[in-house]
mmCIF file of C-alpha atoms in Angstrom:
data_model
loop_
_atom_site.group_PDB
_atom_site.id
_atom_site.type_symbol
_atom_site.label_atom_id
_atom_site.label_comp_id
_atom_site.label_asym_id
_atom_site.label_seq_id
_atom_site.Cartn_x
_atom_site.Cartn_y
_atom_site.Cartn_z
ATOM 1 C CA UNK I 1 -21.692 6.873 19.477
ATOM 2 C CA UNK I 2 -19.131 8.320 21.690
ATOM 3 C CA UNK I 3 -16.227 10.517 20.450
ATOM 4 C CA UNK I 4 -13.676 7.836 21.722
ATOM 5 C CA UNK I 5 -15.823 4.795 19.968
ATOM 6 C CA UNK I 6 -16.164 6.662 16.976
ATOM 7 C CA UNK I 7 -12.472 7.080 16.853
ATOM 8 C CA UNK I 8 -11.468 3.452 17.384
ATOM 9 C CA UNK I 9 -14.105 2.671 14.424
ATOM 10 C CA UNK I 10 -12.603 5.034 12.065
ATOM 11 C CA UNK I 11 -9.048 4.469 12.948
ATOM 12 C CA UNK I 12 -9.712 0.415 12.719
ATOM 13 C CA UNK I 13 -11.703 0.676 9.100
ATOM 14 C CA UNK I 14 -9.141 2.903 7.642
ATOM 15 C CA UNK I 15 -5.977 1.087 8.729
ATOM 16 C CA UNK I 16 -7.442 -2.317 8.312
ATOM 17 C CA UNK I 17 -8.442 -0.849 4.189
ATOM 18 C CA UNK I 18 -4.303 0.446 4.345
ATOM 19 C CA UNK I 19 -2.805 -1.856 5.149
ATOM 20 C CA UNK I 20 1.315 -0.590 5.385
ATOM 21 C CA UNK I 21 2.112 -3.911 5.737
ATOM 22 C CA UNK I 22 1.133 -5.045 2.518
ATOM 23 C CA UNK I 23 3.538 -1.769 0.993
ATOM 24 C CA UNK I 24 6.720 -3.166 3.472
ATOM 25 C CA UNK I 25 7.848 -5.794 0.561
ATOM 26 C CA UNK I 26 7.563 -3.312 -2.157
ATOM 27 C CA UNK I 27 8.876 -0.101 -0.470
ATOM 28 C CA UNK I 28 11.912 -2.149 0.520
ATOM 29 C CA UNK I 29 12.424 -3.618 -3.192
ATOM 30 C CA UNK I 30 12.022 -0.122 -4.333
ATOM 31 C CA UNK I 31 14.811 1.470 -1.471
ATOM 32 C CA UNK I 32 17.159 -1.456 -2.604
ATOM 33 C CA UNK I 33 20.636 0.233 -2.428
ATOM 34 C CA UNK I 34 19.465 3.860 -1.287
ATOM 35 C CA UNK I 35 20.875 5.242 1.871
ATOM 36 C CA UNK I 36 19.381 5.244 5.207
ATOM 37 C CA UNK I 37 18.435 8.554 5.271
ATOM 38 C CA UNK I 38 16.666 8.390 1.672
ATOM 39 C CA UNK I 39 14.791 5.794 2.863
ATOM 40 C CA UNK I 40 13.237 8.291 5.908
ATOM 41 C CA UNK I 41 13.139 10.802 3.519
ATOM 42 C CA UNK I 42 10.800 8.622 1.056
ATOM 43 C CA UNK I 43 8.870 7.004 3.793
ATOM 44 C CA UNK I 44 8.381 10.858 5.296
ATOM 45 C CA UNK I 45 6.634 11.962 1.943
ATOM 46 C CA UNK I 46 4.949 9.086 0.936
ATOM 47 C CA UNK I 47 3.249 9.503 4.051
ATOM 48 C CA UNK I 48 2.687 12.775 4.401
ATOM 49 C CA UNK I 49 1.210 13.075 0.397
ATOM 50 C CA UNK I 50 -1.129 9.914 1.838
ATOM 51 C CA UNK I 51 -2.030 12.238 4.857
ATOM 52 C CA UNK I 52 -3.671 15.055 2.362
ATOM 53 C CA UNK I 53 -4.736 12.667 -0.122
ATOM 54 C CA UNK I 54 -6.978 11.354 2.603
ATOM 55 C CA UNK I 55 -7.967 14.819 4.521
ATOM 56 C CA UNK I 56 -8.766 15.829 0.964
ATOM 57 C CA UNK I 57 -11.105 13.732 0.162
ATOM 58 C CA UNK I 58 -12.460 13.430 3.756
ATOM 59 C CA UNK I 59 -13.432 16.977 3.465
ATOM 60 C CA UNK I 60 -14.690 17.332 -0.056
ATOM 61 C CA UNK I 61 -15.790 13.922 -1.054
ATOM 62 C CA UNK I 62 -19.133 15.180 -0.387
ATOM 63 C CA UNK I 63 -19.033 18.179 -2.779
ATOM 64 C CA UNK I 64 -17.391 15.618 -5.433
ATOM 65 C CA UNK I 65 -20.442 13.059 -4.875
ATOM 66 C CA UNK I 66 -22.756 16.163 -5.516
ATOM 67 C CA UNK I 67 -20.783 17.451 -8.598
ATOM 68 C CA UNK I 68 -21.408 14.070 -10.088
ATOM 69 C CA UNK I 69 -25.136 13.715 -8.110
ATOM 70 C CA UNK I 70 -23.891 10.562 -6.681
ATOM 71 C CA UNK I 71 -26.259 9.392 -3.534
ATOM 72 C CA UNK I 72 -24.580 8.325 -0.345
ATOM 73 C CA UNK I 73 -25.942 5.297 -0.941
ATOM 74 C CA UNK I 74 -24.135 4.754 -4.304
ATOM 75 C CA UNK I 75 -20.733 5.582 -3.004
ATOM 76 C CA UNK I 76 -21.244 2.947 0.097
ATOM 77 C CA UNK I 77 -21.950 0.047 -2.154
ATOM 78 C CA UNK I 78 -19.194 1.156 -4.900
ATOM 79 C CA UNK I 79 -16.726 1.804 -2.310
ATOM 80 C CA UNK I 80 -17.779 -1.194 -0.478
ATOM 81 C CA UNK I 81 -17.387 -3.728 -3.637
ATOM 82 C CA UNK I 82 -13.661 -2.102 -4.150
ATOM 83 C CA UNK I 83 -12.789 -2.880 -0.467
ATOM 84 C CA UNK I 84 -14.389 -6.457 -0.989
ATOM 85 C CA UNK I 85 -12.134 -7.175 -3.856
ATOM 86 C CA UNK I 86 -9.170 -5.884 -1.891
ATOM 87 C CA UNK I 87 -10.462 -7.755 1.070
ATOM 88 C CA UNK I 88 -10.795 -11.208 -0.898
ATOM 89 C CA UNK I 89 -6.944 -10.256 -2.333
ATOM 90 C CA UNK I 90 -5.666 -9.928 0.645
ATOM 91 C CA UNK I 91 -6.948 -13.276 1.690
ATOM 92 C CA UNK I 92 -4.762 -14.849 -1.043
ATOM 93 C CA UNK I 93 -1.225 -13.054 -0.771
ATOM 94 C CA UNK I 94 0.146 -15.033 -2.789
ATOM 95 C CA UNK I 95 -1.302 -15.443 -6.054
ATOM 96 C CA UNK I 96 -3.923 -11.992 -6.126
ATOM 97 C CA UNK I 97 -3.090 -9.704 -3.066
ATOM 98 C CA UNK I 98 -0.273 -7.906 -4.838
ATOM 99 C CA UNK I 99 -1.112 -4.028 -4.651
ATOM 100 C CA UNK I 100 0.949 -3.536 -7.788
ATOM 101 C CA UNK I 101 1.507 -5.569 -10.866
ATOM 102 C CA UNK I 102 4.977 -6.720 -11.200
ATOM 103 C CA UNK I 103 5.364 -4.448 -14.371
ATOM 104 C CA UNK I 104 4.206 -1.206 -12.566
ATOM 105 C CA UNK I 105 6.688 -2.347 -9.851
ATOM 106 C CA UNK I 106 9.169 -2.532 -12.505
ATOM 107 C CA UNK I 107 8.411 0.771 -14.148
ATOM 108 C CA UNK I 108 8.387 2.283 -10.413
ATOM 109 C CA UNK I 109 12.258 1.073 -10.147
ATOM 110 C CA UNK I 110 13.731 3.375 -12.803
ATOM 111 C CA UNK I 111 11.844 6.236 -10.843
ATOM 112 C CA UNK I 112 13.676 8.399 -8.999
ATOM 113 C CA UNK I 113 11.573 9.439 -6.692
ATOM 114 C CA UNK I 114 8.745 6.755 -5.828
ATOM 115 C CA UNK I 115 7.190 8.822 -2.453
ATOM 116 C CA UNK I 116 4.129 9.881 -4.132
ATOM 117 C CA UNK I 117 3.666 6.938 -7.012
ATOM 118 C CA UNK I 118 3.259 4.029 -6.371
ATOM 119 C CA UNK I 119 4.254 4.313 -2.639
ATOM 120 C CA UNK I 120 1.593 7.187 -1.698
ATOM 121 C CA UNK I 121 -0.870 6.184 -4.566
ATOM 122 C CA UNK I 122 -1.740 3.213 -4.773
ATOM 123 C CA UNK I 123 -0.323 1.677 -1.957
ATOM 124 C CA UNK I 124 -1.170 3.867 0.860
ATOM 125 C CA UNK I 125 -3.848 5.607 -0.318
ATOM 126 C CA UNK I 126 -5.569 3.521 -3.032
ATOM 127 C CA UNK I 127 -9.351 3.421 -4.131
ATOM 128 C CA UNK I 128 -10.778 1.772 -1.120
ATOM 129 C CA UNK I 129 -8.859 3.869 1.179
ATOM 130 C CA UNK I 130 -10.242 6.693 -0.285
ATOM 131 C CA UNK I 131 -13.468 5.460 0.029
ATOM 132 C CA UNK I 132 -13.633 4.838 3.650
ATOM 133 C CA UNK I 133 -12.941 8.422 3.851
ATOM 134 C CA UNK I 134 -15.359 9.616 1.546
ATOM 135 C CA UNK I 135 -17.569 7.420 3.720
ATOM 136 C CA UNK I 136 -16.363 9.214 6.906
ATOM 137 C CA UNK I 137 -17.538 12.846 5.237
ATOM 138 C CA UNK I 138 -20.841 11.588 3.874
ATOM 139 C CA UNK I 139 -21.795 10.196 7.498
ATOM 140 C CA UNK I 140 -20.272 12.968 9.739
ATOM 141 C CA UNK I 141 -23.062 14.805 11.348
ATOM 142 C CA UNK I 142 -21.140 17.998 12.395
ATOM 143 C CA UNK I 143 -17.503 19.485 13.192
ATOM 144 C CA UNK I 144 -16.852 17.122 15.787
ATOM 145 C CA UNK I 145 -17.156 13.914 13.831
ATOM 146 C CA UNK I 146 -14.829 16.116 11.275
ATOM 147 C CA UNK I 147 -11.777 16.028 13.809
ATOM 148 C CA UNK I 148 -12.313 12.714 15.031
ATOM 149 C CA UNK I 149 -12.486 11.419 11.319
ATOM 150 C CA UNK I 150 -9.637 13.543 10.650
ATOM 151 C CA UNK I 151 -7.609 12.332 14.101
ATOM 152 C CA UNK I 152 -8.254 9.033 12.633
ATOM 153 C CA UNK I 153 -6.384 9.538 9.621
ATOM 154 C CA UNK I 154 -3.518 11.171 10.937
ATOM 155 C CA UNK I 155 -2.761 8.550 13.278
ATOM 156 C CA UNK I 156 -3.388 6.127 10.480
ATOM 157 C CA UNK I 157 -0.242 8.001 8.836
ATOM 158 C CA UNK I 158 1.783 8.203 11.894
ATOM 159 C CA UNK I 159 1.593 4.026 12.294
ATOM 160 C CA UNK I 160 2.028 3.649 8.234
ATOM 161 C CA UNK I 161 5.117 6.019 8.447
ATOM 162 C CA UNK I 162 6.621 3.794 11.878
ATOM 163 C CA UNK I 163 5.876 0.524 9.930
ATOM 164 C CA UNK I 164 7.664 1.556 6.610
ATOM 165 C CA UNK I 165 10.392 2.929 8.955
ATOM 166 C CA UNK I 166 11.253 -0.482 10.516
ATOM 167 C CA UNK I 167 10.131 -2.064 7.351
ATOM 168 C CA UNK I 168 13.311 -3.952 6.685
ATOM 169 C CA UNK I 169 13.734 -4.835 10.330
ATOM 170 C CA UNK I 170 10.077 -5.904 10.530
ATOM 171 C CA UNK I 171 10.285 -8.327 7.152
ATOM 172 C CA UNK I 172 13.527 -10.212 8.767
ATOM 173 C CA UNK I 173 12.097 -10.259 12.073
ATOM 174 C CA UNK I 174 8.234 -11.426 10.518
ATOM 175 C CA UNK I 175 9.493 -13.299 8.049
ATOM 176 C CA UNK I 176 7.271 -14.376 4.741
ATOM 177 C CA UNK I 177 5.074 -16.542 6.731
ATOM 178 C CA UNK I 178 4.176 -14.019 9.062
ATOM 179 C CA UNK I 179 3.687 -11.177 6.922
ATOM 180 C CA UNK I 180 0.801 -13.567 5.111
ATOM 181 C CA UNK I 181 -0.690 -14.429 8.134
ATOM 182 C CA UNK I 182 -1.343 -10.523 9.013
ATOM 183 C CA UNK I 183 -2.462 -9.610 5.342
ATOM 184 C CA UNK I 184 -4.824 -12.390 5.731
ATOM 185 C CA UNK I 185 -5.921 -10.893 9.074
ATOM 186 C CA UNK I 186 -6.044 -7.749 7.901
ATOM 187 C CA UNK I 187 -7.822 -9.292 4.334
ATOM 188 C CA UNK I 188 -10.645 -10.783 6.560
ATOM 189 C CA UNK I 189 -11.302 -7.299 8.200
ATOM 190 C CA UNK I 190 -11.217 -5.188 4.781
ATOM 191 C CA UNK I 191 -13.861 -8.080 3.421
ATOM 192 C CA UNK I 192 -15.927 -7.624 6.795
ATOM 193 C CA UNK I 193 -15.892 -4.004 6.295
ATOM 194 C CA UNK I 194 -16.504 -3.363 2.728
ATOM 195 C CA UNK I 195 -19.626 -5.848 3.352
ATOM 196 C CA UNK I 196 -21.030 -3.649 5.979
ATOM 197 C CA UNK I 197 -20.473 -0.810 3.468
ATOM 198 C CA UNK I 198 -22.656 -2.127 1.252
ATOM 199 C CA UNK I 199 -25.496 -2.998 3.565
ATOM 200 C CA UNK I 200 -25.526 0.241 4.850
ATOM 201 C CA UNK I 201 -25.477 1.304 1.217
ATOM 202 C CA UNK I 202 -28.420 -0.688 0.224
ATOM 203 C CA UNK I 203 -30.348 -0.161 3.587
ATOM 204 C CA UNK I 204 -30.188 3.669 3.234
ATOM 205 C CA UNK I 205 -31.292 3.051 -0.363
ATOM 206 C CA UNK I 206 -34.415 1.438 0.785
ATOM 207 C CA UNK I 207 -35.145 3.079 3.797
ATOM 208 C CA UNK I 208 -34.439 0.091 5.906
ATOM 209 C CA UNK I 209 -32.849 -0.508 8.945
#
């Protein structure tokens, strides 16, 4: 695969598993009555805490894996179930595709400082998020695939950070029919990918394919 394929493959999985949009609605609840700049200055850390919570575990989710002698294998088809279950959320906004219960939400308003929970973890960098990366580590065959993984991510962060900063332009301008129609989009792509992670899981297993 060539460094520029590779690239758009990472960048697509990883952002389509992210999702900012789905964090717009409650980063904008949760900024209710701050100041402009407050709001940069939340959506600047949440995103920057999601940008090491990701290299993190990009770089050492294979030492973690070992620690606990989990098989590549095992962490495809566990991280692909937990994007499949985000994936078939997503397909249903409205009733299941909430990224936070309305009670953490609640408990996350009389928080003064929300960048790294809930907006960094879960939202931005949640389970399956986390284990597209580890994903990305297990599979890398050398330094190169490291950079382009990690190039990935940070551009992943630079489009979560633009989206949350436009968020409340975005909502008005999208309005609540549009911002289901992209979740669903981007629902349909999680579910395609954490599918694929699992067949890879179980074909590696095997020795098939």
């Amino acid at each position: 695969m060539s460094i520029a394929a590779l690239f758009f493959a990472s960048f697509s999985s990883l952002f389509s598993v992210v999702n900012p949009f789905a964090a717009m609605p409650v980063y904008i609840s949760l900024m209710e009555g701050h100041t402009d700049a407050e709001k940069i200055k939340t959506a600047r850390k949440a995103t920057t805490y999601m940008f090491f919570v990701l290299i993190t575990f990009l770089l050492i989710g294979t030492y973690i894996l070992s620690f606990f002698g989990i098989s590549l294998p095992g962490i495809q088809i566990a991280g692909g179930l937990v994007i499949v279950r985000a994936g078939f959320s997503m397909l249903n906004p409205e009733n299941s595709g909430r990224k936070l219960t309305k009670k953490d939400e609640a408990a996350a308003m009389e928080k003064e400082d929300v960048s790294f929970s809930p907006l960094a973890l879960p939202l931005l960098s949640g389970p399956g998020s986390i284990a597209v990366v580890i994903g990305f580590g297990s599979d890398a065959q050398g330094i190169t695939d490291y950079l382009v993984h990690g190039v990935a991510v940070l551009m992943t962060v630079l489009v979560a950070y633009g989206i949350l900063r436009v968020a409340p332009k975005l909502v008005t301008y999208i309005g609540k029919t549009g911002m289901t129609v992209i979740t669903r989009m981007m629902g349909f792509i999680a579910l395609s990918i954490g599918v694929q992670f699992v067949i890879n899981g179980i074909s590696k297993f095997f020795g098939i394919g």
